[in-house]
Structure formats: structure tokens, C-alpha cells
Coordinates of C-alpha atoms in Angstrom, one line a residue:
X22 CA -16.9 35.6 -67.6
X23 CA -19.1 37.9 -69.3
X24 CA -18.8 42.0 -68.9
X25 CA -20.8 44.4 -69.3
X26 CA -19.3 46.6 -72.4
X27 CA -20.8 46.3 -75.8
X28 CA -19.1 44.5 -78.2
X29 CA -19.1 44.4 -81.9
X30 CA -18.6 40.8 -83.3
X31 CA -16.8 40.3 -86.5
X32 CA -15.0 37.4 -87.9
X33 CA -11.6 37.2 -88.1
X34 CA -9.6 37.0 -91.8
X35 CA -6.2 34.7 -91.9
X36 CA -3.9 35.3 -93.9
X37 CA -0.8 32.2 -95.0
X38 CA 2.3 34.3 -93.5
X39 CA 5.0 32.4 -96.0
X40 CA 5.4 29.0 -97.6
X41 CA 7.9 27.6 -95.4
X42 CA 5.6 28.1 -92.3
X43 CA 2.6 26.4 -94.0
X44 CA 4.7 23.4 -94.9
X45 CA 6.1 23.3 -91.7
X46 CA 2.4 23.6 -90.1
X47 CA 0.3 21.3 -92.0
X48 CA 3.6 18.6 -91.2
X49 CA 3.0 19.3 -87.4
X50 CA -0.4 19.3 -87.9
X51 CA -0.2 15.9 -89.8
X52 CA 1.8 14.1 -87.2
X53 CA -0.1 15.1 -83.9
X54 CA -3.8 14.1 -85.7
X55 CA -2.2 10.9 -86.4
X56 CA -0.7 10.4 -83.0
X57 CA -4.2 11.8 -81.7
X58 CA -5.6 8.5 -83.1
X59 CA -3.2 6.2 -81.7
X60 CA -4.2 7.7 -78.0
X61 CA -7.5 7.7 -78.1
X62 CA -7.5 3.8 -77.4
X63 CA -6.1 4.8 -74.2
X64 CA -8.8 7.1 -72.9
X65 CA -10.5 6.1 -69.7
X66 CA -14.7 6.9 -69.6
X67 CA -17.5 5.8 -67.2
X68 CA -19.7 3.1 -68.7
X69 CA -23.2 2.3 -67.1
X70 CA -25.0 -0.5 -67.9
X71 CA -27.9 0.4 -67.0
X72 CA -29.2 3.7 -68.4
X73 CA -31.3 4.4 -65.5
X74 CA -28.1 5.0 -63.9
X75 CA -26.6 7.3 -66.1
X76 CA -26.5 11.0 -64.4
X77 CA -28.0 13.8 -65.2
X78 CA -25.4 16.6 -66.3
X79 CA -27.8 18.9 -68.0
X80 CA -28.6 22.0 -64.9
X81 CA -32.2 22.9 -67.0
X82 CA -32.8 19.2 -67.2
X83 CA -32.1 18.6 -63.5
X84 CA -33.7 21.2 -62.2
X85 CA -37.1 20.5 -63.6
X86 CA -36.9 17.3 -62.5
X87 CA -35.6 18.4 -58.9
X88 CA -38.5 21.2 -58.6
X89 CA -41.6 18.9 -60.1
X90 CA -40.4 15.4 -58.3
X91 CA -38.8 16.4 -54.9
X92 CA -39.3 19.5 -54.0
X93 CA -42.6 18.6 -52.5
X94 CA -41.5 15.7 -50.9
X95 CA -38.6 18.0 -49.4
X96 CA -41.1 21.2 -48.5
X97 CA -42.5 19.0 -45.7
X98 CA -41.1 19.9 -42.5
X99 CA -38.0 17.9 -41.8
X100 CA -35.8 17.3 -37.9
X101 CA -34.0 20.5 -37.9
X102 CA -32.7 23.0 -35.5
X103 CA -32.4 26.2 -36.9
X104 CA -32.8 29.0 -35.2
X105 CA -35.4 32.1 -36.2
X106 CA -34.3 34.1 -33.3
X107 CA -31.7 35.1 -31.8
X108 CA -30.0 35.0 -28.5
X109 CA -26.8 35.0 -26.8
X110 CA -27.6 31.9 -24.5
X111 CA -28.3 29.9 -27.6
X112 CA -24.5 30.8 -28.4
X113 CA -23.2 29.5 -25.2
X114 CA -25.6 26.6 -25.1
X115 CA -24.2 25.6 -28.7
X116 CA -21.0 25.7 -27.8
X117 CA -21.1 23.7 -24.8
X118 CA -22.2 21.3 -26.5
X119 CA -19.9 20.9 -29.8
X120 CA -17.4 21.0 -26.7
X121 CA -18.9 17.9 -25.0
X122 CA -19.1 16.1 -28.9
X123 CA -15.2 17.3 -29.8
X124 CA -13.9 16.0 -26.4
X125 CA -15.7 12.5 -26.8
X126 CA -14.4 12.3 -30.3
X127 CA -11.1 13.5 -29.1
X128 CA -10.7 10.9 -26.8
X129 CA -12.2 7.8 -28.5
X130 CA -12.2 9.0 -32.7
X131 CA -8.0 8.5 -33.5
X132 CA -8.9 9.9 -37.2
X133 CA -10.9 13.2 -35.2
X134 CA -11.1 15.8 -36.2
X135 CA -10.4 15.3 -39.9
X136 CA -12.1 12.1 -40.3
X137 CA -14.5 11.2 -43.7
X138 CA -17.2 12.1 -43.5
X139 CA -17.1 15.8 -42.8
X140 CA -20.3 16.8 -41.6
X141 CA -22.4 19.6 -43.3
X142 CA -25.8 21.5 -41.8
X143 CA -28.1 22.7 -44.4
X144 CA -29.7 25.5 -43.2
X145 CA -33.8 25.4 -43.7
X146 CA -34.2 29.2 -45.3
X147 CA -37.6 30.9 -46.0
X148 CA -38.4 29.3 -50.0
X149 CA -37.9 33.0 -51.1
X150 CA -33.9 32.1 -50.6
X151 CA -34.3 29.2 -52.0
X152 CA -37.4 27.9 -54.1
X153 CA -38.8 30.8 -55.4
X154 CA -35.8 31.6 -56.7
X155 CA -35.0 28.1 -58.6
X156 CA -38.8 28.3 -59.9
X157 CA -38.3 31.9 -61.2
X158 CA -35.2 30.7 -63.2
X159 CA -37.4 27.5 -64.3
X160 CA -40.2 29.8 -65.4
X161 CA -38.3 32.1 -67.2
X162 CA -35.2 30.6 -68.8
X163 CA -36.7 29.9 -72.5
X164 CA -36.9 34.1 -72.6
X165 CA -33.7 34.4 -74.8
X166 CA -34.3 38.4 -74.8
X167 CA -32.9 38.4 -71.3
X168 CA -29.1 39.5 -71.5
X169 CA -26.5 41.4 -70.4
X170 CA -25.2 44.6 -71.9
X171 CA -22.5 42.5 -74.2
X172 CA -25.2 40.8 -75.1
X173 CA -24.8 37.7 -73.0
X174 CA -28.0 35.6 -72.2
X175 CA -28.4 35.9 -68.4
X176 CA -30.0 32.5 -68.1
X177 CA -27.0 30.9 -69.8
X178 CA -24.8 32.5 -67.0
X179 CA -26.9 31.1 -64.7
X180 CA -26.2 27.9 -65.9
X181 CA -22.6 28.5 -66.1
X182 CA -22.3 29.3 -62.2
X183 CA -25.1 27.0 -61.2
X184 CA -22.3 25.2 -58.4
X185 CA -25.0 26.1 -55.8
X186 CA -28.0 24.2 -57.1
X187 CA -25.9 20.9 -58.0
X188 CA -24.6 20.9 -54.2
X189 CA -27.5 21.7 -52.1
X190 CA -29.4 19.5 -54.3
X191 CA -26.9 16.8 -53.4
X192 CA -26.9 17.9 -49.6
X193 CA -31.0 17.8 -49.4
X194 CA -31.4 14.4 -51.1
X195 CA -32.4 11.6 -49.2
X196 CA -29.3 9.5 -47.9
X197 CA -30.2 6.3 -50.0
X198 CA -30.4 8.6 -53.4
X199 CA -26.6 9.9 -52.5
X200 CA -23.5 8.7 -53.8
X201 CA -20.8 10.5 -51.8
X202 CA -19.2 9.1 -49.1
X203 CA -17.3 12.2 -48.4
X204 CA -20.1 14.3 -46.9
X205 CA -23.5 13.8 -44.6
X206 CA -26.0 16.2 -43.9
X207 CA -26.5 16.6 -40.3
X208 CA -30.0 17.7 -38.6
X209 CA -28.6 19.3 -35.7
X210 CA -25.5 22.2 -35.0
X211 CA -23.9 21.0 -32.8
X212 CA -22.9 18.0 -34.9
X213 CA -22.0 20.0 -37.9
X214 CA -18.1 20.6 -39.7
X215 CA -19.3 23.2 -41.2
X216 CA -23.1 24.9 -42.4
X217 CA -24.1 25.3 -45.7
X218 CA -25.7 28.5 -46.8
X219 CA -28.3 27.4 -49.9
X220 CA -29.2 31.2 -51.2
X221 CA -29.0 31.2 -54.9
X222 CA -26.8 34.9 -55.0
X223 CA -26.7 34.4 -58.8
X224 CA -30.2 33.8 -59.7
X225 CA -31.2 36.9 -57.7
X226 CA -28.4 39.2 -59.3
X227 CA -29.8 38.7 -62.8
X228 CA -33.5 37.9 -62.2
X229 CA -34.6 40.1 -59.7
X230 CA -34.8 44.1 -60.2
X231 CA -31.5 46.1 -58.8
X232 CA -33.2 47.3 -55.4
X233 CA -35.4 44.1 -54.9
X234 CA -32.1 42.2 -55.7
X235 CA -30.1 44.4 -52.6
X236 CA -33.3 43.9 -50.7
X237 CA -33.2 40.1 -51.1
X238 CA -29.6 40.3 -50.2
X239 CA -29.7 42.3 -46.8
X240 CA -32.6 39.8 -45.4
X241 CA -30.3 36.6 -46.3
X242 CA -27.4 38.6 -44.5
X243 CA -29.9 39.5 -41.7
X244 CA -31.2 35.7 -41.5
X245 CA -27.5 34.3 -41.6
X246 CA -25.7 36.1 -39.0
X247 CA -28.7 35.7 -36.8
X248 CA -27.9 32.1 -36.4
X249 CA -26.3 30.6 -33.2
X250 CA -23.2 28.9 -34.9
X251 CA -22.6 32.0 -37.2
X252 CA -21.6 34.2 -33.8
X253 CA -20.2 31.3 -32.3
X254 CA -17.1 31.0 -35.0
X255 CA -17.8 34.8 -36.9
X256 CA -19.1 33.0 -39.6
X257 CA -15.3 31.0 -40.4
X258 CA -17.3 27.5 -40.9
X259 CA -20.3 28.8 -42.9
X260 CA -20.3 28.4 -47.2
X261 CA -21.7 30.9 -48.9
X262 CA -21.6 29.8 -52.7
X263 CA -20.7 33.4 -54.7
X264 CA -19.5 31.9 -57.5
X265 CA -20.5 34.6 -59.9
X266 CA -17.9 37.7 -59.3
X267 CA -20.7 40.3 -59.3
X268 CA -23.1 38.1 -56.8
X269 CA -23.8 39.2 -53.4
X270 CA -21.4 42.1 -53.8
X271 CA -23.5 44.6 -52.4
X272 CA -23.0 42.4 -48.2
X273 CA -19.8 40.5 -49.0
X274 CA -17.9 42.8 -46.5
X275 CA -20.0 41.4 -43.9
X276 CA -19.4 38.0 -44.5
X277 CA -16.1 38.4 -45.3
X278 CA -14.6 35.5 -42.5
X279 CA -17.0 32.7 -44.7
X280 CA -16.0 30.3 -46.8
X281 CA -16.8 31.3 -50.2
X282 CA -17.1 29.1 -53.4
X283 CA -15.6 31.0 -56.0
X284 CA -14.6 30.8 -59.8
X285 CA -10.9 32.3 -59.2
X286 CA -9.4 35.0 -56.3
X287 CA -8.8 37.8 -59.1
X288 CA -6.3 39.8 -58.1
X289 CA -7.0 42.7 -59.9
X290 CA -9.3 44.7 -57.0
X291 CA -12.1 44.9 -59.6
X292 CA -14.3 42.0 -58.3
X293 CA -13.0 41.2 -54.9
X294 CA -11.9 43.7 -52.3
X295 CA -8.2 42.9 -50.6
X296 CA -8.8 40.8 -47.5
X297 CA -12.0 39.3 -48.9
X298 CA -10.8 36.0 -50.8
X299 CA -7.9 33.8 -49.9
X300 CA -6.7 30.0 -50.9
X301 CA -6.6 29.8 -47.1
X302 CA -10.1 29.9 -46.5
X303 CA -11.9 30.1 -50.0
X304 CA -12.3 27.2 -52.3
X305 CA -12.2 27.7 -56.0
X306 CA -14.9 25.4 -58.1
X307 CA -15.1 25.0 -62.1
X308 CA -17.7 26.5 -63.9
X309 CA -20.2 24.5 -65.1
X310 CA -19.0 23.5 -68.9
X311 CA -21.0 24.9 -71.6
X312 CA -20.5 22.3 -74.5
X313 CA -22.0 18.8 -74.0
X314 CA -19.0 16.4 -73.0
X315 CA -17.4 14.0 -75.5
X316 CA -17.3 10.6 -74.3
X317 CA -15.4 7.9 -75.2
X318 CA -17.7 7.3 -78.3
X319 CA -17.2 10.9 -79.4
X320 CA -13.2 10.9 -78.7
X321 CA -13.4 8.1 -80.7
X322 CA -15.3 8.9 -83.7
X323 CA -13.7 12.7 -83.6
X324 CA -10.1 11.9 -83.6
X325 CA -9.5 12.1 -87.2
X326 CA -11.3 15.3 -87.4
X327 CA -9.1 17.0 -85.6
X328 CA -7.5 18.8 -88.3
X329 CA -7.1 22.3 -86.4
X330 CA -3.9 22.5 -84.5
X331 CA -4.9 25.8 -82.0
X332 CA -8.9 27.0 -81.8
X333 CA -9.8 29.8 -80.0
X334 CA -13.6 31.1 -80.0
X335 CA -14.8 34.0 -78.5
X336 CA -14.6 37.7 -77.5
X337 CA -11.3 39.1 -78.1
X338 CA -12.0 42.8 -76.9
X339 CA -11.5 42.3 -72.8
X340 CA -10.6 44.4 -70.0
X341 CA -8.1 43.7 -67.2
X342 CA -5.7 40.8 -67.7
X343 CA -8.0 39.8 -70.6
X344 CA -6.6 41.9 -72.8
X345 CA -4.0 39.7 -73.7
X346 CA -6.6 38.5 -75.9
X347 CA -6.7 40.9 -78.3
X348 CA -2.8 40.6 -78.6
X349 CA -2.6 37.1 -79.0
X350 CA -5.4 37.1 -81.9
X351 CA -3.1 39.9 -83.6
X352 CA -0.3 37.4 -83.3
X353 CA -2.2 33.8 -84.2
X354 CA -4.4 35.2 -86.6
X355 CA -3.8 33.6 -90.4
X356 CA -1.6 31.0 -89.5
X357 CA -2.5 27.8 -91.1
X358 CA -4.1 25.0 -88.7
X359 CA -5.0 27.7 -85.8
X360 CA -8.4 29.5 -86.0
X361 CA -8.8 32.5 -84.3
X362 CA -12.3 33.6 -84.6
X363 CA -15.1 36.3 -82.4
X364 CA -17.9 34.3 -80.6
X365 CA -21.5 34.5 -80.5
X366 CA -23.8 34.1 -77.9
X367 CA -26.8 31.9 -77.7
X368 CA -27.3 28.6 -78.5
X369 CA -25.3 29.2 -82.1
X370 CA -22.7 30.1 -80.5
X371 CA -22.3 27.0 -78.4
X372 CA -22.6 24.6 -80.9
X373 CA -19.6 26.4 -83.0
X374 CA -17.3 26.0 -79.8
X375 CA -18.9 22.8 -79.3
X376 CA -17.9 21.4 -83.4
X377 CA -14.7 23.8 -83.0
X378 CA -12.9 22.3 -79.9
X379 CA -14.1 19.0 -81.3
X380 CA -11.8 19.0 -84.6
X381 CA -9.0 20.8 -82.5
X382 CA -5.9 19.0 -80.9
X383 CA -5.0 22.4 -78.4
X384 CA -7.6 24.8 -77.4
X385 CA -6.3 28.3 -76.5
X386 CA -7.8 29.5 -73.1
X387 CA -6.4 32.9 -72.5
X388 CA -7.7 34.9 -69.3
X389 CA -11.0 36.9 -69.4
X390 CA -12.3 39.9 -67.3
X391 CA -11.4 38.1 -64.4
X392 CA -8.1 35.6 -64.8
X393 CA -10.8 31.9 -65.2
X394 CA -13.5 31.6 -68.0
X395 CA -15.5 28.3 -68.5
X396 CA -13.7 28.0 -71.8
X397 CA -11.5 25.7 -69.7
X398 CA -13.8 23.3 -68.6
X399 CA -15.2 23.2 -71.8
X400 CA -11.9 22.4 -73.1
X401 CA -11.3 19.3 -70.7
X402 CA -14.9 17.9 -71.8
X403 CA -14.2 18.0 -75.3
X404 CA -11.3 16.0 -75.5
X405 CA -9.4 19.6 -76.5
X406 CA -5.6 20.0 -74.6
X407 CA -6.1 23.4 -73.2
X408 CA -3.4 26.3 -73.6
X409 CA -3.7 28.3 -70.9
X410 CA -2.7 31.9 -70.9
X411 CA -3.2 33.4 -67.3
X412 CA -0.8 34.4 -65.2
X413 CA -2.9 35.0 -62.1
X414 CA -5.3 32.0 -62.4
X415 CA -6.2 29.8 -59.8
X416 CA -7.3 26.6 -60.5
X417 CA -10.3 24.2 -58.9
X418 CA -9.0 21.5 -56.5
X419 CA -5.6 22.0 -57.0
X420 CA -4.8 20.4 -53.8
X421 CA -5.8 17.3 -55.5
X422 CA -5.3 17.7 -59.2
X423 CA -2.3 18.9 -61.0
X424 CA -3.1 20.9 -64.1
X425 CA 0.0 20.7 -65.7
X426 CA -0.6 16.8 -66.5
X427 CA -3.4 17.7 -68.0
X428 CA -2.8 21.2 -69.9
X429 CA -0.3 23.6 -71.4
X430 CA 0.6 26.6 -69.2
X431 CA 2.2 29.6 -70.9
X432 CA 3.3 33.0 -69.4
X433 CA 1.6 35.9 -71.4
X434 CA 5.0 36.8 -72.0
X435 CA 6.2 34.1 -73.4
X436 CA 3.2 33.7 -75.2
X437 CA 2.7 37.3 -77.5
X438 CA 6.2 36.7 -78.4
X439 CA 6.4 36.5 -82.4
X440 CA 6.5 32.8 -83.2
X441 CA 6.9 31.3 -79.6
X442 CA 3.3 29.4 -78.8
X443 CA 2.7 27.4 -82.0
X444 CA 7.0 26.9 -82.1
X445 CA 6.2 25.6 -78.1
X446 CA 3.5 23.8 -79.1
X447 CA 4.9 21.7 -82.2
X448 CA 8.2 20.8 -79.8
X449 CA 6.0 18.9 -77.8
X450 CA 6.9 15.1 -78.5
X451 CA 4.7 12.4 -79.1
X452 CA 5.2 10.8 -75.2
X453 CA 4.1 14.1 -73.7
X454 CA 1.3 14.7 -76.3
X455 CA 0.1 11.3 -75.3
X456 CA 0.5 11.5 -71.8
X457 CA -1.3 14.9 -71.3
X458 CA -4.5 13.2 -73.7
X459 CA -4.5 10.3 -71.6
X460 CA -4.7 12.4 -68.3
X461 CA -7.1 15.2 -70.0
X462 CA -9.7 12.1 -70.2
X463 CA -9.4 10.9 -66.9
X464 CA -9.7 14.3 -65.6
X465 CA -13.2 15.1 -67.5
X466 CA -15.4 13.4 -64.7
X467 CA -13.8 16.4 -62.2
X468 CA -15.6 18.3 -64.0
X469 CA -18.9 17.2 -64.6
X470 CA -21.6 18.1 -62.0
X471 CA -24.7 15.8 -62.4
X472 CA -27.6 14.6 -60.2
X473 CA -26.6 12.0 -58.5
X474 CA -23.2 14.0 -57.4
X475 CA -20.7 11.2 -58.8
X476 CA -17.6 9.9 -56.7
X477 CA -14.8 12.3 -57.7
X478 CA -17.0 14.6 -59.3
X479 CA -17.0 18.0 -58.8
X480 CA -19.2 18.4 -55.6
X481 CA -17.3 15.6 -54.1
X482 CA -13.5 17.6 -54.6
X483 CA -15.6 20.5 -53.4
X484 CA -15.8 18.2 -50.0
X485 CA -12.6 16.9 -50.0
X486 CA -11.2 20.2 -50.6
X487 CA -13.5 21.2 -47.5
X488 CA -12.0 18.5 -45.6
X489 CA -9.0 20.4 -45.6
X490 CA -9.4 23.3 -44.2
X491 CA -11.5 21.9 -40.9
X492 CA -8.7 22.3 -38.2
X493 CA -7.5 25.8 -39.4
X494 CA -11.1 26.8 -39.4
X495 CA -11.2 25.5 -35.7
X496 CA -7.9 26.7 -34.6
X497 CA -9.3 30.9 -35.8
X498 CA -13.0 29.9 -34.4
X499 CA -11.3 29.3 -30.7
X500 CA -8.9 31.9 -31.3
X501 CA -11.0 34.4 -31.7
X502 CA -13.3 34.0 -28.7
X503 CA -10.2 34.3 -26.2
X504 CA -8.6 36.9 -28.0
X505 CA -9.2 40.3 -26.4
X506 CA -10.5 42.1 -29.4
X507 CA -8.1 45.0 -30.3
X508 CA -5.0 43.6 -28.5
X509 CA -3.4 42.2 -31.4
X510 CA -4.2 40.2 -34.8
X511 CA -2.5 37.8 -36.8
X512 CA -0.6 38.6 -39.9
X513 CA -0.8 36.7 -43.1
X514 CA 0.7 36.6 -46.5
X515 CA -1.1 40.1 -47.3
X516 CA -0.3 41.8 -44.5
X517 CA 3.4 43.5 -45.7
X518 CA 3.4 44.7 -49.5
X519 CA 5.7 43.8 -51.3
X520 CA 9.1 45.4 -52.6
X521 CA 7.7 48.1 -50.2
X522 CA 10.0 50.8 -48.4
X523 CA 7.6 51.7 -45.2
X524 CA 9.1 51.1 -42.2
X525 CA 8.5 48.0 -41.2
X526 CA 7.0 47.8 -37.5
X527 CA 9.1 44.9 -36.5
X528 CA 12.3 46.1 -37.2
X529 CA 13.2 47.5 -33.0
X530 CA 12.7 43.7 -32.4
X531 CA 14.7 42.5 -35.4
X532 CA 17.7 44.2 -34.8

């Protein structure tokens, strides 16, 4: 994820240590290109044999299509129930009757209450939440002079936390354009799982002036916790997508008992305030990659070009936990097969870490600002075993997916040690260099958002991940409306520090 320091971009030189390490390199380097080769038989891709059917992965693409094809179609008023008021009997009205519909299901639905499909309401915002927003980023996006202090082009980020477009687009579609059998949109509340909250808190950040931008926020807040089923449960079952760490910051304390779709928890106090973000009730979604995937043509035709044993491009100067960056460069840097070079942003820039991870067998993706970056994903798409270097990263759907079939995890201790990466990296053998390609292409669809959502593509893990948390969500909801407020509160992982020497309150009943 991008900061907001300056940066100045230089290229790295390299430097051949000794003669015994570059014979020893370009050997290691030798064997896992040619057992590279021999895998990429293996790898698994989706074919369609009709191109009409072949999704659309691009967001700018998508989007035009979305806003100059279906959007008017989708403006027209639709059966919904949203409420513009507000009112205290329209709480207790609400919840008698998602009583009445969990008691029938209780009694006559054996796979209630976690049963496919989870149902999802789509709340019908004013089109200044919502449309104008996506048209301001369509009408705008070519201006490349847009960036961020460091020099980062604003719509590119955009793009790189677009999760909210892909799945309200998805949610909004007309049931015989969808493809997942994991979710339905439901018309009315008292049918709904959970509600989905389509305000595009990224677009507004970095389009909209500072004060407009806080404006824009306090009315979606105001709108929000208006709603019926938002005092009915305190918010627990609404999603608010805030997938870019400096999105909707200004409110998040008031919707802090929401489900938020997030890039990763960071620990580090400088994004998220403590109590705000947990795995318990937060669900962590991949960026949206930034290269163009390599298919099974691409693996193909690329697998004796991958020549480059480690590649790492981009900004080495971090903050936070990213600062491991800089020490790993220090440490990588002139080694034969591994190239260690600054990024550049823009277009350029893409296609070098597009061509780079492309002709690389291990991609190194060390934390950033915060501990995720998109370098991951990008990683995964191109075919490129990822390296990962961040201790405090949470990963997307991990509930479903295990990374470490698909990636090399190092400790950032382990991993500034003199020697220790490439030495771990070249005593991989040929079973698990095979095994982990094999998986990484499987994997890539997780990844991919695309219009139609695809069957175990991202939105769809999003939904399963969703699934998940339902009767936890129902067990606080229920909780809290018996629960004299005051009398007592539960207490969760956070709630005692650790190593820590205050008394502890429970001790008169311990003892």
C-alpha cells in the first residue's frame, strides 16, 4: 500500500559477492528453470469455449460497461424496503418478524441457520453514495497527474482496492446474469443474513476534496445507522467495504460493531484503532492484482524464461514493519539470479513487474506500510512462487485456503540473516518446488475478481467466508438487546495485555 512520504527512485547496482557463490547460484538457478518446465504441464487453467463467456477481470473495462449498459436498467425503481426515516416501532416491527422467519426455519430448515445460500440486502443509497461516485472515477481516471504525495496515481489505487464495485456489482445483477450459488440478494429485511452497505469509501477519499470527502462521509454514517436492522443488531450484520486503510477513517469509530472488508488487521495502531478490526468479525479480501494474469498459455510459453531465481520490484524506503525492506535489499542486492530493483509508478512501472515476475521462479513479497501489499496477488497471477516476509500478515480466506501450499513464508528474522533466504530457498527439493507450482496455479482463480463473479472466485470466498460468521453474529445481536447495558461485557482475546504485571481483576475468584 502506498504512503504518503516522498521518495527518491534509483536503481539498484549488484555486485558478484565471490566465485564460489555464483557457481553455486547459476547451478540452483539451472536446476529449478528446468524443473520449472517439467511442471508447467501440470498447471490447472479455466478454458471457455465460447469467448462470450470469458469474464471480464479488467475493473476500468467493467466498469464502463456496468455504468453505460446496466446502470439505467438498474436506476429504475426496484421492490425494496429501505427505510428513509427512522423510528423505533419500525425496530420492533422488524424484529418480530425475522423472529416469526427464524422460528419457521428453525423448526422445518435442519441446515438453518447456516444453510447456502446466505442471504444479503443491498441497501438502495441516494446515487451520490453510489453512482456519482463510480461515474466521477469513470470520468476522470485517464488524468495520470492525479497522485499521491510518493507519487502514486490515485486512480491506480482505486483500482487496486476496487473489492466494493466487483461485489455490489455482483449483488445488483439480475439473478439470471449471476453465477454464485453462494449468495442471493433479498428485497426485504427481514429476510436478510446480513445487509450490504454499497458506498464506495475509496473513491471518495481520493476524488473528492478533504472537507467534501468528511462531509460525504458523515451523511453515509447518518443514512446507515438510521436504518431499522442497523439498531436492531448495532450494526454486527451490516458490511461496510473499507478496504483502503485510510477510507472512511474519519466515522469508523462509529461503526466499529460492522463487518468490515479489509486488506489486512495491521497491528501496528497506525491505520486501525485497537478494538476496531478483529478475524472474529472482519474479513480480510485480496487486493485487486495489478499485472494481467498469466494463463496457461503464458505459464507455458514463459517457463524457460525464467532465468531470475528471487525478483523483487518496488519501493524499498518504508515505514512501520516495512522497513524490513530496505534491509533485505542491503542483504540480496548483487547476488547473481536475484534482482533487487526501486519501482516506478504508472503504467511503466507495471509492465516491469508484469515482464519481471514473469522470468522469475520466487517473487519476494516483504511487508509494506501496513503488513499486505498487492505485490502478492500479483505474484500468484503470474505464475511467480511468492516469498513472503511479514510477520503480522493476515491472509484472505484463510479459513479456506492454506498459504503455505501455495508460498514460502519466512520470519524477518530469519530472513536478514546473512545468507539464510536464497540458502532456504535452493534447499527446496524438486517435489516441493513442484508441489507449491502446481497449487500456486490452482489458486490464481481465488484471486481474480471479474464480471460475472466466478465460482470460487474472489467474491464468492468473500461469501463463504461470510457464511461463517452468521451464528456468532446472531448469538452478539440477541445478546446485546437483553443485556442491561453497563452490567457487564464480554472479554475477548484483547481484553488482558500480554506479559502484563496489573493486577488482574479475577484473581479474588481465582484463588
Amino acid at each position: 500500500m502506498s504512503g504518503k512520504q516522498q521518495n527518491h527512485r534509483s536503481t539498484s547496482s549488484f555486485r558478484p559477492r565471490s566465485k564460489t557463490l555464483t557457481i553455486i547460484s547459476l547451478f540452483s538457478v539451472s536446476l529449478l528453470v528446468i524443473l520449472y518446465t517439467f511442471s508447467s504441464s501440470t498447471r490447472i487453467s479455466i478454458s471457455y469455449p465460447n469467448p462470450s463467456d470469458q469474464p471480464e477481470t479488467s475493473f476500468v473495462a467493467s466498469l464502463e460497461h456496468f455504468l453505460i449498459h446496466k446502470a439505467p436498467k438498474l436506476s429504475l425503481p426496484v421492490r425494496d424496503d429501505t427505510v428513509r426515516g427512522e423510528s423505533d416501532d419500525d425496530v420492533r416491527k422488524l424484529d418480530e418478524m425475522v423472529f416469526e422467519r427464524e422460528n419457521r426455519w428453525l423448526n422445518e430448515d435442519p441446515g438453518y441457520p447456516v444453510g447456502f445460500p446466505i442471504k444479503v440486502y443491498v441497501y438502495e443509497m441516494p446515487k451520490k453514495f453510489t453512482f456519482d461516485l463510480l461515474w466521477l472515477f469513470h470520468n476522470t481516471y485517464k488524468e495520470t497527474s492525479n497522485a499521491t504525495s510518493n507519487g502514486s496515481p490515485v486512480h491506480r489505487l482505486i483500482e487496486q482496492h476496487s473489492i466494493d464495485y466487483w461485489l455490489w456489482a455482483d449483488l445488483i445483477s439480475p439473478e439470471s446474469e449471476r453465477r454464485l450459488k453462494s449468495v442471493v440478494r433479498v428485497h426485504k429485511q427481514q429476510d436478510a443474513d446480513f445487509f450490504y452497505v454499497p458506498f464506495f469509501t475509496t473513491i471518495s477519499f481520493f476524488l473528492l476534496e478533504k472537507q467534501q470527502c468528511k462531509a460525504l462521509y458523515r451523511e453515509a454514517l447518518k443514512w446507515v445507522t438510521d436504518q431499522p436492522a442497523w439498531k436492531r443488531s448495532e450494526g454486527r450484520d451490516h458490511i461496510f467495504p473499507i478496504h483502503h486503510p485510510w477510507s472512511f477513517k474519519s466515522v469508523r469509530k462509529f461503526v466499529k460493531n460492522a463487518i468490515w472488508l479489509l486488506p489486512d488487521m495491521d497491528s501496528t495502531g497506525n491505520w486501525y484503532k485497537p478494538g476496531q478490526v478483529s478475524l472474529e468479525k472482519d474479513v480480510i479480501l485480496p487486493y485487486v492484482p495489478n499485472v494481467d494474469i498469466c494463463d496457461a498459455k503464458c505459464l507455458s510459453e514463459s517457463a524457460p524464461m525464467r532465468t531470475t531465481l528471487l525478483f523483487f520490484r518496488g519501493r524499498l524506503k518504508r515505514n512501520a514493519g516495512g522497513k524490513i525492506r530496505a534491509k533485505l535489499g542491503a542483504e540480496l542486492s548483487g547476488v547473481k539470479g536475484v534482482i533487487i530493483s526501486e519501482g516506478t509508478a504508472g503504467e511503466g512501472g507495471k509492465l516491469a513487474a508484469q515482464g519481471g515476475m514473469r522470468r522469475s521462479l520466487f517473487c519476494l513479497c516483504p511487508a509494506g506500510d501496513t503488513p499486505s501489499s498487492a505485490r502478492l496477488f500479483d505474484a500468484i497471477v503470474s505464475g511467480c512462487i511468492p516469498v513472503i516476509v511479514s510477520d503480522e500478515l493476515e491472509f484472505p480466506f484463510e479459513g479456506i485456503l492454506d498459504y503455505k501450499k501455495v508460498a514460502v513464508l519466512v520470519s524477518s528474522s530469519d530472513a536478514v540473516q546473512p545468507g539464510w533466504l536464497l540458502n532456504h530457498l535452493r534447499s527446496l527439493t524438486p517435489f516441493q518446488i513442484k508441489e507449491l507450482q502446481k497449487n500456486l496455479a490452482q489458486y490464481s482463480r481465488h484471486f481474480l475478481y471479474s464480471s460475472p463473479a466466478q465460482p470460487l472466485g474472489p467474491e464468492d470466498l468473500t461469501w463463504r467466508m461470510m457464511a461463517g460468521k452468521l451464528v456468532n453474529i446472531k448469538l452478539h445481536t440477541r445478546r446485546s438487546q437483553r443485556v442491561v447495558k453497563g452490567s457487564r461485557s464480554l472479554c475477548r482475546c484483547d481484553c488482558w495485555k500480554p506479559n502484563s504485571t496489573a493486577i488482574n481483576p479475577l484473581n479474588p475468584l481465582l484463588s
